[in-house]
mmCIF file of C-alpha atoms in Angstrom:
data_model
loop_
_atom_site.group_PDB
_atom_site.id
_atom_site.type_symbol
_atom_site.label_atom_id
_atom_site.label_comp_id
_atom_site.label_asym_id
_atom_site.label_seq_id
_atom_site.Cartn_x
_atom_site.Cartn_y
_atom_site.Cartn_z
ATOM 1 C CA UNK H 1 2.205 7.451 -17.487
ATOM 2 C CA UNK H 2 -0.807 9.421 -17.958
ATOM 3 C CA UNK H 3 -3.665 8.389 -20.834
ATOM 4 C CA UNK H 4 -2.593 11.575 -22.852
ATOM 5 C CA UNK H 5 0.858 11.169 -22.479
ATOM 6 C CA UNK H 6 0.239 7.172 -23.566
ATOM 7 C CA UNK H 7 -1.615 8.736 -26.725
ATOM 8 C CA UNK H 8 1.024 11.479 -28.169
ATOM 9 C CA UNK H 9 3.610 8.365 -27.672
ATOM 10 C CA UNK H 10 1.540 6.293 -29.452
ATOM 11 C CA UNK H 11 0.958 9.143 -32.272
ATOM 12 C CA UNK H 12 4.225 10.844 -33.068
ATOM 13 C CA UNK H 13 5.626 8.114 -35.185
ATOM 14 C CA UNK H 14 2.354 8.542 -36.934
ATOM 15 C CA UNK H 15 2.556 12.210 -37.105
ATOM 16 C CA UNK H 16 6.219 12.385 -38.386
ATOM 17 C CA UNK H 17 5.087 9.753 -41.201
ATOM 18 C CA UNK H 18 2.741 11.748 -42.007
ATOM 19 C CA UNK H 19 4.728 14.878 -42.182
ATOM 20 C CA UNK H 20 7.414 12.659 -44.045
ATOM 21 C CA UNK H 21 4.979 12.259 -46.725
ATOM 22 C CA UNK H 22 3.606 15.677 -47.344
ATOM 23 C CA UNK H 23 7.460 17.195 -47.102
ATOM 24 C CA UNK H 24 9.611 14.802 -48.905
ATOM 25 C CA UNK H 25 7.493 12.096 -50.851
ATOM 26 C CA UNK H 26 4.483 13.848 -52.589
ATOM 27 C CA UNK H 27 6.845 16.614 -53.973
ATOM 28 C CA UNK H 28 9.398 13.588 -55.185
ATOM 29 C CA UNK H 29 6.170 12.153 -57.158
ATOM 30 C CA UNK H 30 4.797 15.795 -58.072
ATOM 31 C CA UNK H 31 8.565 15.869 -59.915
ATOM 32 C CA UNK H 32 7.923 13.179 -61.670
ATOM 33 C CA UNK H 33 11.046 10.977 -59.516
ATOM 34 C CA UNK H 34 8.308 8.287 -59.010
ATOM 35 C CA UNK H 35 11.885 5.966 -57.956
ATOM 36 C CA UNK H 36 12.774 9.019 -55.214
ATOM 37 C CA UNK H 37 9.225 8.919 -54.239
ATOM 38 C CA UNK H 38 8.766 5.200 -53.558
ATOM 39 C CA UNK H 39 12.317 4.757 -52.191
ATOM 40 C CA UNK H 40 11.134 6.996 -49.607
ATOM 41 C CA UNK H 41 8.280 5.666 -48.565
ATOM 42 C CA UNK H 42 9.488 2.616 -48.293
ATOM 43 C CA UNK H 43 12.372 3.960 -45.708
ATOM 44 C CA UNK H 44 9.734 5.676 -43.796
ATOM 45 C CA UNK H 45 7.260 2.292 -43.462
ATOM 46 C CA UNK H 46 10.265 0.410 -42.548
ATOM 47 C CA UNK H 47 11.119 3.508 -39.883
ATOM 48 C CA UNK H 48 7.635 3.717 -38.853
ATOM 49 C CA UNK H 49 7.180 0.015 -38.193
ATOM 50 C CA UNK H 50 10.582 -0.495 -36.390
ATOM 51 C CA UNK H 51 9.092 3.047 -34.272
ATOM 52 C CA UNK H 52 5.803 1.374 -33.275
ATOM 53 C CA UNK H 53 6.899 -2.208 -32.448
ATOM 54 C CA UNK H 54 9.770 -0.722 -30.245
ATOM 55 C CA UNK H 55 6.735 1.376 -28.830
ATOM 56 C CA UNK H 56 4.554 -1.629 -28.367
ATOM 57 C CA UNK H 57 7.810 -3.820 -26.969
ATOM 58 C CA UNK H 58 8.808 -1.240 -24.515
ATOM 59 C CA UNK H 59 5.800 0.838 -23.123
ATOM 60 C CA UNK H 60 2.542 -0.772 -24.238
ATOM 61 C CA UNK H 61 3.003 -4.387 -23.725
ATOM 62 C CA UNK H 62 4.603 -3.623 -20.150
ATOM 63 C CA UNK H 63 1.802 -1.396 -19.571
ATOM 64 C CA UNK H 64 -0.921 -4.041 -20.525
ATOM 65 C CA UNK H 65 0.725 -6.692 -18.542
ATOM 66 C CA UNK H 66 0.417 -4.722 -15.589
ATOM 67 C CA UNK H 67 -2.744 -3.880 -16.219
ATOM 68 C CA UNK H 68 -4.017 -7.399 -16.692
ATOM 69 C CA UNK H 69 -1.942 -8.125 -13.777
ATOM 70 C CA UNK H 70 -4.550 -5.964 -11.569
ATOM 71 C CA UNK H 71 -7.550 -7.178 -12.428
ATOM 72 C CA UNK H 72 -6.635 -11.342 -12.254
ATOM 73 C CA UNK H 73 -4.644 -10.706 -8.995
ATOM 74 C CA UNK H 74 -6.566 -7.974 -7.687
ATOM 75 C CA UNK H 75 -3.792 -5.340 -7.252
ATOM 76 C CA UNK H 76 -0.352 -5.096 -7.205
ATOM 77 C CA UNK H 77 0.933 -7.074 -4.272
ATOM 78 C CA UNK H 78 3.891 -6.160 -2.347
ATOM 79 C CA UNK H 79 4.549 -8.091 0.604
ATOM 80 C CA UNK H 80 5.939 -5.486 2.278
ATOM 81 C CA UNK H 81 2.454 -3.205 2.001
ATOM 82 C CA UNK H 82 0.408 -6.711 3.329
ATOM 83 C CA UNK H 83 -0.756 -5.985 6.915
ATOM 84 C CA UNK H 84 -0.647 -9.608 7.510
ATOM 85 C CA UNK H 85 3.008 -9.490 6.590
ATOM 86 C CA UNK H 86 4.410 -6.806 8.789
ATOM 87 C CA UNK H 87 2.230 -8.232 12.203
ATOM 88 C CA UNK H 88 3.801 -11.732 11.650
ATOM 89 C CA UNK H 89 7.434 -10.285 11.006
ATOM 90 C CA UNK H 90 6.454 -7.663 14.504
ATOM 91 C CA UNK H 91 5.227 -10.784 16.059
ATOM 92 C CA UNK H 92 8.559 -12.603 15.230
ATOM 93 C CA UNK H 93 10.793 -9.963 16.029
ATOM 94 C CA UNK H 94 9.417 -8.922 19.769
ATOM 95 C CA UNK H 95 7.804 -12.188 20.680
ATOM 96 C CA UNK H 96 4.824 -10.591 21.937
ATOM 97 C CA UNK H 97 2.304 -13.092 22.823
ATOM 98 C CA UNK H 98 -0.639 -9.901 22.623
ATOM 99 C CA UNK H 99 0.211 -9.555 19.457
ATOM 100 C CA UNK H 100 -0.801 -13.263 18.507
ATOM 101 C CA UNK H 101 -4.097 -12.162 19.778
ATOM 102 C CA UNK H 102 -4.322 -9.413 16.879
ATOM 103 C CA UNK H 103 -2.667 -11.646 14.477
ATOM 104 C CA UNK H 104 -5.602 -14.241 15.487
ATOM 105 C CA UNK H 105 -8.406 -11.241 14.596
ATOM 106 C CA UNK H 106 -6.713 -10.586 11.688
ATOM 107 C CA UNK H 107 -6.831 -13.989 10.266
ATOM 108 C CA UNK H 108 -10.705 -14.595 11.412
ATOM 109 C CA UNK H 109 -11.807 -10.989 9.327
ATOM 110 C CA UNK H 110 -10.276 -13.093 6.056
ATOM 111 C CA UNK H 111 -10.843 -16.746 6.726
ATOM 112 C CA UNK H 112 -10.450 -17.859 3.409
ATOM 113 C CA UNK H 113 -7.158 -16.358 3.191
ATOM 114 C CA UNK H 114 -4.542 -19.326 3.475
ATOM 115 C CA UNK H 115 -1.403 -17.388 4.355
ATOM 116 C CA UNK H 116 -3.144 -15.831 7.395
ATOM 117 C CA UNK H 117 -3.763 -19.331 8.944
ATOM 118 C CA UNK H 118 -0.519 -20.876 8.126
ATOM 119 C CA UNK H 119 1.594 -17.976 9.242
ATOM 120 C CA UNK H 120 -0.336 -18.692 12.944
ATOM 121 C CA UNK H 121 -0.287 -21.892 13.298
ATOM 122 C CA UNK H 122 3.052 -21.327 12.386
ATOM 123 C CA UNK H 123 4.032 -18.820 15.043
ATOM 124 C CA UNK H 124 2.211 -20.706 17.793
ATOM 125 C CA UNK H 125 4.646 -23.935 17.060
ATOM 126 C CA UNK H 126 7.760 -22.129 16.025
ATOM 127 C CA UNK H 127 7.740 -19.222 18.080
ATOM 128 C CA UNK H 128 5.445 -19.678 21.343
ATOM 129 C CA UNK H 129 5.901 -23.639 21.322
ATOM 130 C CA UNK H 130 2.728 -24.094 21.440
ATOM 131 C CA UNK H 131 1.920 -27.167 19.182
ATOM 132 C CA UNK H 132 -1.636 -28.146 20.731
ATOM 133 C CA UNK H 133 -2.679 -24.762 19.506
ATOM 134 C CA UNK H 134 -0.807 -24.818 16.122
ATOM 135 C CA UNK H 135 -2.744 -28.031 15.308
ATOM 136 C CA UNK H 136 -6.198 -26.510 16.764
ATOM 137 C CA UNK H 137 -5.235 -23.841 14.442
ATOM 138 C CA UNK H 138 -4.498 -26.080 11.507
ATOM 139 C CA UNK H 139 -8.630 -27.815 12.277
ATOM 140 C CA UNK H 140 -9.782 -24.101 12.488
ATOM 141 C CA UNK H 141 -8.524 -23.084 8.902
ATOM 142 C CA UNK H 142 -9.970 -26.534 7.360
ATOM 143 C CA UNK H 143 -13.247 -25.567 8.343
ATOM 144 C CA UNK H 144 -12.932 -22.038 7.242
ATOM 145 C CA UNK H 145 -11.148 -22.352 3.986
ATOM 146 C CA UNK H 146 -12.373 -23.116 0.854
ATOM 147 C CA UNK H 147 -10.522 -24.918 -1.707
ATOM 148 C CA UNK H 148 -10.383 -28.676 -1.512
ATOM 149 C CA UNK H 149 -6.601 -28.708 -2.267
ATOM 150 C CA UNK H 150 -6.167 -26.119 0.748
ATOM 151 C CA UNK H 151 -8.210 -28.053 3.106
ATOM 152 C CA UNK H 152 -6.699 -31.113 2.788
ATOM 153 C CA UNK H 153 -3.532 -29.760 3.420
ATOM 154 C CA UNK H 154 -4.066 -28.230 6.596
ATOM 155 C CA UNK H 155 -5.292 -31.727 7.635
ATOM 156 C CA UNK H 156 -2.635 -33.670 6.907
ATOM 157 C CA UNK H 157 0.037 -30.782 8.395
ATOM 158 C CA UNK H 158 -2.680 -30.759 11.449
ATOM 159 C CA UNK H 159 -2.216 -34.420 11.640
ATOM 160 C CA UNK H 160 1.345 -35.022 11.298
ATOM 161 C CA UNK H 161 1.579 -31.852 14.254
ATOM 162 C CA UNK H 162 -0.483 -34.762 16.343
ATOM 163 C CA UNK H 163 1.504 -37.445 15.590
ATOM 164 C CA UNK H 164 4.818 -35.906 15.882
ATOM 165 C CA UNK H 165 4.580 -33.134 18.958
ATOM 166 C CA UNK H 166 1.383 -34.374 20.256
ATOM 167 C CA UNK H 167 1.893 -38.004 20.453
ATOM 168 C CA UNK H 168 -1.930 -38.093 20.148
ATOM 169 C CA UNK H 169 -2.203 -41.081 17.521
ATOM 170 C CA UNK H 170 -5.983 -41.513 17.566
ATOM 171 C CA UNK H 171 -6.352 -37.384 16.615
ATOM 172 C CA UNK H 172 -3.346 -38.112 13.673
ATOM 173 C CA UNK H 173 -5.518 -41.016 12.349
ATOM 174 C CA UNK H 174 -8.447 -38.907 12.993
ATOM 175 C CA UNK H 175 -7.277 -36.276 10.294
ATOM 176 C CA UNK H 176 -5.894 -38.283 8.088
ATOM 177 C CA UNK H 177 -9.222 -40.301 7.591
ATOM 178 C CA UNK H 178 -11.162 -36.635 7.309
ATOM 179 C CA UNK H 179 -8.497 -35.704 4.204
ATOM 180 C CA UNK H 180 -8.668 -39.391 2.705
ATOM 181 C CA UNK H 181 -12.452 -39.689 2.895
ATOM 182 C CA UNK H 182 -13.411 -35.776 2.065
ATOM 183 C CA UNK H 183 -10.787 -35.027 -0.655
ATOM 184 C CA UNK H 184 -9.898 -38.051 -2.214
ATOM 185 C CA UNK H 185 -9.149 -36.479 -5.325
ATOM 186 C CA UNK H 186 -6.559 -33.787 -3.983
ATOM 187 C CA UNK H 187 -3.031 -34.413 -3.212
ATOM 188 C CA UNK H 188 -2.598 -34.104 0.266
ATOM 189 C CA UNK H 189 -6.023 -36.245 0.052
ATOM 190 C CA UNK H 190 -4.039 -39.174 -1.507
ATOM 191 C CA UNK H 191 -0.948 -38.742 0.708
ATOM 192 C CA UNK H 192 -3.585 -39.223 3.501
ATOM 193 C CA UNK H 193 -4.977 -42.653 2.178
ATOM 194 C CA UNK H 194 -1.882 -43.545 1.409
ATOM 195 C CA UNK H 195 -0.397 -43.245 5.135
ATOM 196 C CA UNK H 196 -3.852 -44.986 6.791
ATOM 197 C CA UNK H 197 -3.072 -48.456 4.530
#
């Protein structure tokens, strides 16, 4: 809805307030029917109050919210519009191993971008059985994320990929000890010192 549209909306139940006093209230009280006068005005507060508050339930709130929505989530997100999100779901569909590879640059121009790194490692284990490089993956996206909680994630899913399809114990422990010692404080952190006692 445009900005002008938005502002006659917002100013008609004004307007016809207004209008409801020139046309019907002041000539009650010019009369001398100050009861006609005040009954009136009273019916048209309670009209224009119901008439802005369904205006403010219904268009402006919605309108805000969305708004607001934009700037904390930058955008409106729709999966289906995500890059990302179509390549893995071509990448799942035909199998194609080249388009990994693009997949792969994708991820690496957005490193700090979670999804991107998960939905890999998770092709390369699901769909190319390819667990040694879903676990490199898992080490590559620690070192290139960000958040703590994020980090320590990946190395606990990298390590429990070692343990469980790699059979390489020292890498699991490995992992586990990184999480433990370098995000104590985080979940995944915790689960990690908790599986090295």
């Amino acid at each position: 809805m445009s900005r002008a549209r938005l502002a006659a909306l917002a100013l008609l139940p004004l307007v016809l307030f207004a209008l409801g006093l020139l046309l019907y209230v002041e000539p009650r009280l010019d009369e001398g029917d100050v009861l006609g006068g005040i009954g009136g005005l009273v019916l048209m507060l309670a009209a224009l109050g119901t008439a802005e508050g369904l205006l403010f339930r219904k268009v402006l709130l919605p309108l805000w919210g969305e708004k607001l929505g934009e700037k904390l989530y930058a955008g409106t997100y729709s999966p289906d519009a995500d890059a990302l999100v179509q390549l893995v779901e071509q990448v799942r569909r035909t199998g194609d191993r080249e388009l990994l590879g693009q997949l792969r640059q994708m991820v690496l121009r957005q490193p700090d971008r979670l999804r991107g790194w998960t939905e890999l490692a998770s092709l390369q284990r699901y769909e190319f059985a390819d667990a040694a490089a879903a676990c490199a993956t898992m080490q590559e996206a620690a070192a290139a994320v960000h958040d703590p909680q994020d980090v320590a994630m990946l190395l606990y899913r990298a390590a429990a990929l070692a343990r469980t399809a790699l059979n390489d114990v020292p890498l699991a422990e490995r992992l586990l000890q990184q999480a433990a010692t370098q995000h104590p404080a985080t979940v995944y952190g915790a689960k990690a010192a908790a599986e090295l006692r």
